Every structure is written in C-alpha cells, then in structure tokens.
Amino acid sequence: MSRRDRRLPAARFMARRRGAALMHSRLHGITQRQWDVAKLVAEGLSNKEVAALCIEPATVAYHVHEILGELSFRSRSQIAAWVRRELTQNLQTGG
C-alpha cells in the first residue's frame, strides 16, 4: 500500500464536519489541522499512528506541542478530555 493510499481514509476523516470544527478551533486559537490532530489524539492514536494516516511524524509532534501550549495543557490526556468536551457541547447545541 502506498503512502498516498494510506492517507485517503484520513483525508475523508479530516473533511467531516469541517464547518463546526473550524468554528470551535478558531474560538480556542488552534488551526484546523491542529483540531484534526487533536481529534485523532482523543481517539488514542500515537504521533506515529497519526502520521501513518496523514502527515509526517515531526509535523504531528509539532501540532501536539502547539495545541498543548495554546490551551495551556500538559498532557495528551488533557487534549483528549477537551476534544470530548468540545464535541459533546457541539452536539448539545446543535452545532
């Protein structure tokens, strides 16, 4: 399987619900790609697993570092809890 083939499912995943995700990410000062990475981190994927789906490992590490800094978090588990909270709020408000 080529690298491009491995990226196709991730591209579809990342494209889902971009409007609502983009609105949330802008409110918290992170980029759309960082929001996408945060959602994958929340699913329990490691940097290496995220990279296998869509981008280079160093880029994933950079995004995770930036998310942690922007949101004043210290761990990936805080990112995961935040994503779950954001998605739950989004569902409750109909966004």
Tab-separated table of C-alpha atoms in Angstrom:
chain	number	residue	atom	x	y	z
A	1	MET	CA	0.000	0.000	0.000
A	2	SER	CA	1.450	3.337	-0.998
A	3	ARG	CA	1.735	6.276	1.371
A	4	ARG	CA	-0.906	8.126	-0.670
A	5	ASP	CA	-3.332	5.200	-0.297
A	6	ARG	CA	-2.876	5.218	3.498
A	7	ARG	CA	-3.709	8.928	3.573
A	8	LEU	CA	-7.046	8.711	1.738
A	9	PRO	CA	-9.165	7.475	4.693
A	10	ALA	CA	-7.612	10.155	6.900
A	11	ALA	CA	-8.432	12.832	4.342
A	12	ARG	CA	-12.071	11.765	4.461
A	13	PHE	CA	-11.975	11.748	8.270
A	14	MET	CA	-10.444	15.202	8.372
A	15	ALA	CA	-13.007	16.598	5.946
A	16	ARG	CA	-16.021	15.577	8.053
A	17	ARG	CA	-17.818	18.365	9.866
A	18	ARG	CA	-15.161	20.940	8.984
A	19	GLY	CA	-17.526	23.868	9.460
A	20	ALA	CA	-18.343	23.135	13.087
A	21	ALA	CA	-14.794	22.024	13.864
A	22	LEU	CA	-13.327	25.141	12.293
A	23	MET	CA	-15.646	27.346	14.323
A	24	HIS	CA	-14.578	25.625	17.553
A	25	SER	CA	-10.901	25.674	16.693
A	26	ARG	CA	-10.941	29.379	15.912
A	27	LEU	CA	-12.537	30.095	19.271
A	28	HIS	CA	-9.658	28.372	21.021
A	29	GLY	CA	-6.831	29.708	18.875
A	30	ILE	CA	-5.783	26.487	17.156
A	31	THR	CA	-5.711	25.796	13.446
A	32	GLN	CA	-7.989	23.436	11.559
A	33	ARG	CA	-5.154	20.904	11.173
A	34	GLN	CA	-4.405	21.107	14.891
A	35	TRP	CA	-8.092	20.424	15.634
A	36	ASP	CA	-7.927	17.410	13.303
A	37	VAL	CA	-4.807	16.117	15.071
A	38	ALA	CA	-6.421	16.752	18.474
A	39	LYS	CA	-9.413	14.605	17.470
A	40	LEU	CA	-7.081	11.762	16.478
A	41	VAL	CA	-5.152	12.128	19.754
A	42	ALA	CA	-8.506	11.923	21.559
A	43	GLU	CA	-9.129	8.611	19.803
A	44	GLY	CA	-5.942	7.331	21.418
A	45	LEU	CA	-3.637	7.414	18.407
A	46	SER	CA	0.067	7.979	18.971
A	47	ASN	CA	2.016	10.549	16.965
A	48	LYS	CA	3.356	7.726	14.815
A	49	GLU	CA	-0.146	6.345	14.174
A	50	VAL	CA	-1.482	9.787	13.256
A	51	ALA	CA	1.478	10.297	10.931
A	52	ALA	CA	0.807	6.972	9.203
A	53	LEU	CA	-2.653	8.261	8.338
A	54	CYS	CA	-1.981	11.724	7.077
A	55	ILE	CA	1.192	13.729	7.820
A	56	GLU	CA	4.832	13.382	8.820
A	57	PRO	CA	5.660	12.343	12.425
A	58	ALA	CA	7.579	15.562	13.090
A	59	THR	CA	4.576	17.591	11.943
A	60	VAL	CA	2.271	15.665	14.270
A	61	ALA	CA	4.665	16.279	17.168
A	62	TYR	CA	4.747	19.978	16.296
A	63	HIS	CA	0.943	20.202	16.206
A	64	VAL	CA	0.584	18.388	19.530
A	65	HIS	CA	3.193	20.727	21.065
A	66	GLU	CA	1.336	23.786	19.724
A	67	ILE	CA	-2.043	22.513	20.977
A	68	LEU	CA	-0.595	21.906	24.438
A	69	GLY	CA	0.879	25.409	24.511
A	70	GLU	CA	-2.133	27.221	23.098
A	71	LEU	CA	-4.538	25.581	25.536
A	72	SER	CA	-2.089	25.587	28.492
A	73	PHE	CA	-2.271	21.801	28.786
A	74	ARG	CA	0.481	19.487	29.978
A	75	SER	CA	-0.619	16.137	28.574
A	76	ARG	CA	-2.274	14.351	25.679
A	77	SER	CA	-4.980	13.159	28.071
A	78	GLN	CA	-5.955	16.794	28.661
A	79	ILE	CA	-6.241	17.246	24.882
A	80	ALA	CA	-8.457	14.152	24.696
A	81	ALA	CA	-10.719	15.352	27.506
A	82	TRP	CA	-11.001	18.803	25.897
A	83	VAL	CA	-11.913	17.344	22.495
A	84	ARG	CA	-14.594	15.131	24.043
A	85	ARG	CA	-15.994	18.136	25.929
A	86	GLU	CA	-16.000	20.296	22.777
A	87	LEU	CA	-17.693	17.616	20.687
A	88	THR	CA	-20.294	16.978	23.398
A	89	GLN	CA	-21.071	20.692	23.676
A	90	ASN	CA	-21.292	20.917	19.892
A	91	LEU	CA	-23.836	18.076	19.790
A	92	GLN	CA	-25.879	19.574	22.622
A	93	THR	CA	-26.058	22.992	20.988
A	94	GLY	CA	-26.823	21.519	17.579
A	95	GLY	CA	-23.647	22.933	16.020
